[in-house]
mmCIF file of C-alpha atoms and ligand atoms in Angstrom:
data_model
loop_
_atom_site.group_PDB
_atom_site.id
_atom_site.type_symbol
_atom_site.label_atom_id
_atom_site.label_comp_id
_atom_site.label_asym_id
_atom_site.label_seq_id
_atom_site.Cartn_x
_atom_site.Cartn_y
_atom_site.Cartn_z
ATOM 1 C CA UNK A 1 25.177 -10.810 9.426
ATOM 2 C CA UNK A 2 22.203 -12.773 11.252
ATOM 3 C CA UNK A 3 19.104 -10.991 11.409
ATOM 4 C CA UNK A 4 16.455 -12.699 14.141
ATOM 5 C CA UNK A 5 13.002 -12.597 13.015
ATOM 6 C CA UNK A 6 9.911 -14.303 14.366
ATOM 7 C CA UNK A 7 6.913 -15.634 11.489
ATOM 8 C CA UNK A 8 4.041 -12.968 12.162
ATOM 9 C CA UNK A 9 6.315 -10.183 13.619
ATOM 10 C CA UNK A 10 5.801 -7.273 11.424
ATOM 11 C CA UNK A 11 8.619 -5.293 12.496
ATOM 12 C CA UNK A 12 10.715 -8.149 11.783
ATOM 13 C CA UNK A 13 9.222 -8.789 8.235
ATOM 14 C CA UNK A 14 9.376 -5.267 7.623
ATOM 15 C CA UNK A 15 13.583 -5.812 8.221
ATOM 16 C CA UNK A 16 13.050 -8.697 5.523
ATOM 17 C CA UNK A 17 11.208 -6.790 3.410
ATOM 18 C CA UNK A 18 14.268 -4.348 3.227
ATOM 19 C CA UNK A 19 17.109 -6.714 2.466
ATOM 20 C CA UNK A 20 14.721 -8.209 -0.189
ATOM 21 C CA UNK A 21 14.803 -4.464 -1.921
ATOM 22 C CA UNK A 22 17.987 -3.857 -1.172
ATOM 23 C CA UNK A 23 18.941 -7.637 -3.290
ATOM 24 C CA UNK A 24 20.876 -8.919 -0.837
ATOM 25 C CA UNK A 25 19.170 -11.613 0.721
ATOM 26 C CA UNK A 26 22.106 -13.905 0.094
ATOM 27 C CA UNK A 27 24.225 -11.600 2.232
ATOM 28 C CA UNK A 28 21.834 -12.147 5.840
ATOM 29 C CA UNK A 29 21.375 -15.507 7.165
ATOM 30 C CA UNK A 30 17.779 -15.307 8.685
ATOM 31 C CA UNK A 31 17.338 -17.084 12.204
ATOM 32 C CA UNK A 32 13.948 -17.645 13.166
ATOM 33 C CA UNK A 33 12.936 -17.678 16.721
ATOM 34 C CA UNK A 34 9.658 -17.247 19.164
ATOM 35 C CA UNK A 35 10.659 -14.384 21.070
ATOM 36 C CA UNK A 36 7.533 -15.814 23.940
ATOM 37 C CA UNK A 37 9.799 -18.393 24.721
ATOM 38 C CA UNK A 38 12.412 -16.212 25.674
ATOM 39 C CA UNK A 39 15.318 -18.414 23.730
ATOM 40 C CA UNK A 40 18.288 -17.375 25.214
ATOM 41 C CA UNK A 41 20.265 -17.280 21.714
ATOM 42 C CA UNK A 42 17.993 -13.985 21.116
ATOM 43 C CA UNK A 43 18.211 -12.873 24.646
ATOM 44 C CA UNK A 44 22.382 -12.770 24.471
ATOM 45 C CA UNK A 45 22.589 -10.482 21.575
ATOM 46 C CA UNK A 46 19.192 -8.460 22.345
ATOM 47 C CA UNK A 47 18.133 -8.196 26.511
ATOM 48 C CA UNK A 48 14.905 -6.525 25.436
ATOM 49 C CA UNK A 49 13.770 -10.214 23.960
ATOM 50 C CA UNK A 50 12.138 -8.770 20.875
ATOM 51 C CA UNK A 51 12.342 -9.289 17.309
ATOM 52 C CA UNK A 52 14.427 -8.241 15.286
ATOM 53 C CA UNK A 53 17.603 -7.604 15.982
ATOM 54 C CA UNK A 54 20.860 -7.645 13.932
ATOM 55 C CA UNK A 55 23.890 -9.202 14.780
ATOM 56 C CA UNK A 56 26.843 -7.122 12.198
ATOM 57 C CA UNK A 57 30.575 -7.467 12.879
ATOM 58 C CA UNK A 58 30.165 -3.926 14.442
ATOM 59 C CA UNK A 59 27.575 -5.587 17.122
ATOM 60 C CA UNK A 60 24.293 -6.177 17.843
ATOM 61 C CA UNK A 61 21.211 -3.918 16.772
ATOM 62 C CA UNK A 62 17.350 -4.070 17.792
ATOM 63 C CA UNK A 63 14.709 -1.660 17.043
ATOM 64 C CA UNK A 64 13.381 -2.719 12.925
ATOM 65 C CA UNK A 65 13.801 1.096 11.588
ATOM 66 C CA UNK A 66 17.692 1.235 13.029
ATOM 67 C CA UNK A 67 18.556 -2.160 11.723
ATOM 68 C CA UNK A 68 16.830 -0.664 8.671
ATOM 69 C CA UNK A 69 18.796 2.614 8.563
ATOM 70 C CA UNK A 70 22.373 0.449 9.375
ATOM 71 C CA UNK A 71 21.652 -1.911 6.663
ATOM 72 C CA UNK A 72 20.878 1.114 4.178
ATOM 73 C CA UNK A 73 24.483 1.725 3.812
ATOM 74 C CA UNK A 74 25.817 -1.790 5.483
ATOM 75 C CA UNK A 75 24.617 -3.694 2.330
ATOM 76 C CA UNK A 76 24.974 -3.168 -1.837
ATOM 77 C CA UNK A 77 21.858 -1.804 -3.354
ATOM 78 C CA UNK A 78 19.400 0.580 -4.378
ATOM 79 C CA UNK A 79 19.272 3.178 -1.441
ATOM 80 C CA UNK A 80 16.336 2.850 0.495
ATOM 81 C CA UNK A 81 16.978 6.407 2.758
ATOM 82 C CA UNK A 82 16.625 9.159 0.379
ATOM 83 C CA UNK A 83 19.497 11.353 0.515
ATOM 84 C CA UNK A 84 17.452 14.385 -0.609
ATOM 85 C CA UNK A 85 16.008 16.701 2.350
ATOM 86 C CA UNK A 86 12.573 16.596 0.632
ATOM 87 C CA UNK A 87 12.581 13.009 0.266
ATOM 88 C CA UNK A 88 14.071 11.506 3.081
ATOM 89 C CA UNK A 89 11.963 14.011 5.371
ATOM 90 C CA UNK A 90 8.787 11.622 3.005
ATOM 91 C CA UNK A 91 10.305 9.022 4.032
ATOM 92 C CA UNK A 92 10.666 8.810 7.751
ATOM 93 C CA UNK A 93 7.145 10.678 7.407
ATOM 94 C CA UNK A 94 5.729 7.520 6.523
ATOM 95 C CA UNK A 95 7.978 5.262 8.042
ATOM 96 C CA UNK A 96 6.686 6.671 11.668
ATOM 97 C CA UNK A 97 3.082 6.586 10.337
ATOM 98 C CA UNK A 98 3.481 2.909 9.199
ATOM 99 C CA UNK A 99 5.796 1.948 12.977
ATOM 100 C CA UNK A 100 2.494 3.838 14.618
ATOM 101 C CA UNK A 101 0.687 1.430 12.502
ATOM 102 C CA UNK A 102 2.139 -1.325 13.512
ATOM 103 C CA UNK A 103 2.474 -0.604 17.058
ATOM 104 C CA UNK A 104 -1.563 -0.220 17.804
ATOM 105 C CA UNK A 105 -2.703 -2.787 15.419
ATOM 106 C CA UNK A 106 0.394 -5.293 17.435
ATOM 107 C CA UNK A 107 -0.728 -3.939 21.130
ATOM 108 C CA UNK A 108 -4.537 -4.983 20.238
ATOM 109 C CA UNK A 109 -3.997 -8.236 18.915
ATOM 110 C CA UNK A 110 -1.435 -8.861 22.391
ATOM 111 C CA UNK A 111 -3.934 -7.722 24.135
ATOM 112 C CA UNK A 112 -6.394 -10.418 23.126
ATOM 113 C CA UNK A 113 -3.922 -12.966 24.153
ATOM 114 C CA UNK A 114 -3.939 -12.046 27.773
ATOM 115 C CA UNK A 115 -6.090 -14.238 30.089
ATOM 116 C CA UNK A 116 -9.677 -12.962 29.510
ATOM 117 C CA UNK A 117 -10.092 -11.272 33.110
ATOM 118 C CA UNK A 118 -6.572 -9.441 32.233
ATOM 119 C CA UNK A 119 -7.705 -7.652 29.073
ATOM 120 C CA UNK A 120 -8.658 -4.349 29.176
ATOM 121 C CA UNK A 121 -11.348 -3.036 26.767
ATOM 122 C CA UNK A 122 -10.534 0.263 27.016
ATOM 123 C CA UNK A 123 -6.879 -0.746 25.921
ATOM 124 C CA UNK A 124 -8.171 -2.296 22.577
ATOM 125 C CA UNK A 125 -10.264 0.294 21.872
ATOM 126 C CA UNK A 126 -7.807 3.177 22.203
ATOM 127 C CA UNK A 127 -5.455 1.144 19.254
ATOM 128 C CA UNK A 128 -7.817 0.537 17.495
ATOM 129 C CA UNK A 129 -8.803 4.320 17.360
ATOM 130 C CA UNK A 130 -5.345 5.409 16.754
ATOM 131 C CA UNK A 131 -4.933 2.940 13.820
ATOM 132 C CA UNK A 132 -8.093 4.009 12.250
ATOM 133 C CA UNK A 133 -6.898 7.439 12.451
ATOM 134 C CA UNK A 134 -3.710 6.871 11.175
ATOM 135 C CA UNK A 135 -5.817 5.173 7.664
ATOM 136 C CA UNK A 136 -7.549 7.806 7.722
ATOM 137 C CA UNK A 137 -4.735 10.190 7.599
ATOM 138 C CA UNK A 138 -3.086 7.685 5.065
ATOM 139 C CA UNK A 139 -6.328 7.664 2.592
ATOM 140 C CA UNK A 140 -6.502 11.361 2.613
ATOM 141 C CA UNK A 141 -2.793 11.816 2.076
ATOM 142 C CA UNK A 142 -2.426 8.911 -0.703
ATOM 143 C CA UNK A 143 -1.828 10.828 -3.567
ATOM 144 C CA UNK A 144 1.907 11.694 -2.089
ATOM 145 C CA UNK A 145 2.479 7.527 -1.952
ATOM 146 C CA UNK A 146 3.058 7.693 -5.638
ATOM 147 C CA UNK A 147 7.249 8.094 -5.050
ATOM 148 C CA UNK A 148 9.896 5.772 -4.884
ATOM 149 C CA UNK A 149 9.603 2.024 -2.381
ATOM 150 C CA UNK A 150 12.043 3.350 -0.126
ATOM 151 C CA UNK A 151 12.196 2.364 3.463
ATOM 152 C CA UNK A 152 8.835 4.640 4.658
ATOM 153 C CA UNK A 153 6.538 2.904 1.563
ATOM 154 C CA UNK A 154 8.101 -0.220 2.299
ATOM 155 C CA UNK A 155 7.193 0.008 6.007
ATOM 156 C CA UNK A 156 3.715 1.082 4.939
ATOM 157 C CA UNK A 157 3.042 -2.367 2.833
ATOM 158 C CA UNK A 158 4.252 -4.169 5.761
ATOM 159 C CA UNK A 159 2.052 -2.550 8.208
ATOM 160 C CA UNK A 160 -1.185 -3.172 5.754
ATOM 161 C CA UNK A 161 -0.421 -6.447 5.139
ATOM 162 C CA UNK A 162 -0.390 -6.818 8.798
ATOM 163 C CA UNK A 163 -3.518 -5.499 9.353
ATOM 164 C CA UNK A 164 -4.769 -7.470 6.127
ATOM 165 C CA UNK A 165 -3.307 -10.596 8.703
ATOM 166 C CA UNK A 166 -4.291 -9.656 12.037
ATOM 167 C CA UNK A 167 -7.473 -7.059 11.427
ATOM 168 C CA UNK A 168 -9.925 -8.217 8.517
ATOM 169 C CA UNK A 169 -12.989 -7.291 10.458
ATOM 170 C CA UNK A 170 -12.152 -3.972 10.602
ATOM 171 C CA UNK A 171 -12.781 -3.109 7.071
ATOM 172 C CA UNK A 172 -10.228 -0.583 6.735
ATOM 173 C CA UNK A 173 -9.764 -1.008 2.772
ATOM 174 C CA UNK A 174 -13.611 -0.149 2.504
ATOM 175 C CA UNK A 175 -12.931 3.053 4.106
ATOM 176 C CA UNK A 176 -9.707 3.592 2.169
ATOM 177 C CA UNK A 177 -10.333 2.490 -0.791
ATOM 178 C CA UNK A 178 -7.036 4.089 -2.467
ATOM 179 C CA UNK A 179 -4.634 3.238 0.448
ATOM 180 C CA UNK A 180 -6.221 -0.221 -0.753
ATOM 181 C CA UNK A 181 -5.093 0.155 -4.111
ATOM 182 C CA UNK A 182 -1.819 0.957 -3.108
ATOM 183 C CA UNK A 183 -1.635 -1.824 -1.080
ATOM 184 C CA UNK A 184 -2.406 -4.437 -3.525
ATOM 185 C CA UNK A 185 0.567 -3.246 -5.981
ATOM 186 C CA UNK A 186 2.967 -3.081 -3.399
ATOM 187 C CA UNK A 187 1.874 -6.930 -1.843
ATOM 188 C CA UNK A 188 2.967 -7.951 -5.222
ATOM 189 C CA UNK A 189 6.121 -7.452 -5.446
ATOM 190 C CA UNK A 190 9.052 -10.006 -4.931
ATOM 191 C CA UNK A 191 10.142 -8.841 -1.678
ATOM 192 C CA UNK A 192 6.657 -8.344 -0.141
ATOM 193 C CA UNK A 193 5.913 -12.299 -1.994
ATOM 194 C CA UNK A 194 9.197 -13.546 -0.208
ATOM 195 C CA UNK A 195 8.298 -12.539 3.376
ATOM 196 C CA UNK A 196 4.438 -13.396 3.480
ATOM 197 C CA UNK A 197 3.285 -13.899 7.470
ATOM 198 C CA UNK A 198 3.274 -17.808 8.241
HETATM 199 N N1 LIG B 1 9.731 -1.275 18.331
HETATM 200 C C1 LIG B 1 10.202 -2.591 17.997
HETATM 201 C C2 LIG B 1 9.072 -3.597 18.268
HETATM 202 C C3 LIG B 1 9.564 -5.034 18.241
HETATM 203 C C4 LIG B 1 8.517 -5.987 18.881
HETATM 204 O O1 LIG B 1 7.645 -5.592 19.652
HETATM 205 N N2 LIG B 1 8.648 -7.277 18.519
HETATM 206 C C5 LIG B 1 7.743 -8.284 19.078
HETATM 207 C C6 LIG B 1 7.301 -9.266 18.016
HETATM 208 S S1 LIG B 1 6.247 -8.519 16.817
HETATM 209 C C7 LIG B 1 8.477 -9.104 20.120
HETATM 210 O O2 LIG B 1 9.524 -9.658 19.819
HETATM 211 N N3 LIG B 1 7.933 -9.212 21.336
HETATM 212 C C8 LIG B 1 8.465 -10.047 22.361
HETATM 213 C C9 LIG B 1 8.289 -9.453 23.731
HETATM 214 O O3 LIG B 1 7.762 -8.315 23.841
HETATM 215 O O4 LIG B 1 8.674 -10.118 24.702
HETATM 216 C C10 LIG B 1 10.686 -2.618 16.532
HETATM 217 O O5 LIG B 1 10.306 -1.722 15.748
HETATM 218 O O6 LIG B 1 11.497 -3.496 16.179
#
């Protein structure tokens, strides 16, 4: 399988993150690529131009939480998708709390990279809203993040790390000061080491 991933893509490290947990790193050959300059080896297995996507003998996948939930059972390992109704339900819980995460923290940082008299304020602002809402749901709820490092906790650490990366200034381990905790046990581990934003 080839798995296309870009350096600072979160959604792509977050794929990384997975096959590191799952222990089968040896089994994916990584191909990195800079999805901004639309190289056309990413563009013939994945038209949307984003990373990551997964090329598998059964075809091509994009979209980092169904390349995810394909690899789950695709590769040996440590299942990463609870099979349990309680826990997978936790799981995909925080896995959409982590891709919302993700998603405002990416939007204001592409934002920023418009030409000056494109950006739009308001635009930042409303992401950065959402993603301090979504710590602050996170820090009130992070009691329940004591469970297994299946897919949504692994999701989680990449979306913090991200914002670690991308958003310093905003503070948000002052304000969540267990969700901060958290974080720092989960950046420690091997798979989280292995896949560190270049
Ligand atoms: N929802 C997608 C987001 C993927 C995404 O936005 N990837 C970015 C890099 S972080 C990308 O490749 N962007 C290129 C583009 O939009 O042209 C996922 O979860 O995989």
């Amino acid at each position: 399988m080839k798995l296309f991933v870009a350096p600072t893509s979160p959604y792509a490290r977050k794929t990384l993150v997975f096959v590191h947990e799952k222990g089968a790193a040896d089994r994916v050959e990584v191909v990195r690529v800079d999805p901004w300059s639309d190289p056309p080896e990413l563009h013939g297995v994945a038209p949307a131009g984003k990373v990551p996507a997964l090329v598998t003998g059964d075809g091509a996948l994009c979209e980092s939480w169904a390349i995810c939930a394909y690899l789950d059972s695709a590769l040996p390992g440590p299942a990463l998708v609870p099979d349990d109704p309680a826990g997978r339900f936790a799981c995909w819980h925080l896995a959409g709390f982590a891709q919302g995460l993700m998603d405002a923290a990416f939007s204001a940082v592409m934002e920023t990279r418009r030409p000056a008299n494109e950006q739009s304020p308001g635009w930042i602002a409303r992401q950065i809203a959402a993603l301090h809402r979504l710590v602050a749901a996170l820090e009130a709820d992070a009691a329940t993040l004591d469970r297994p490092f299946d897919l949504g906790a692994l999701s989680l650490a990449t979306a913090l790390a991200y914002l670690d990366f991308r958003h310093g200034d905003l503070g948000w381990r002052q304000v969540a000061p267990a969700l901060a905790r958290w974080q720092d046990v989960a950046a420690a581990r091997p798979s989280l080491r292995a896949t560190a934003f270049a």
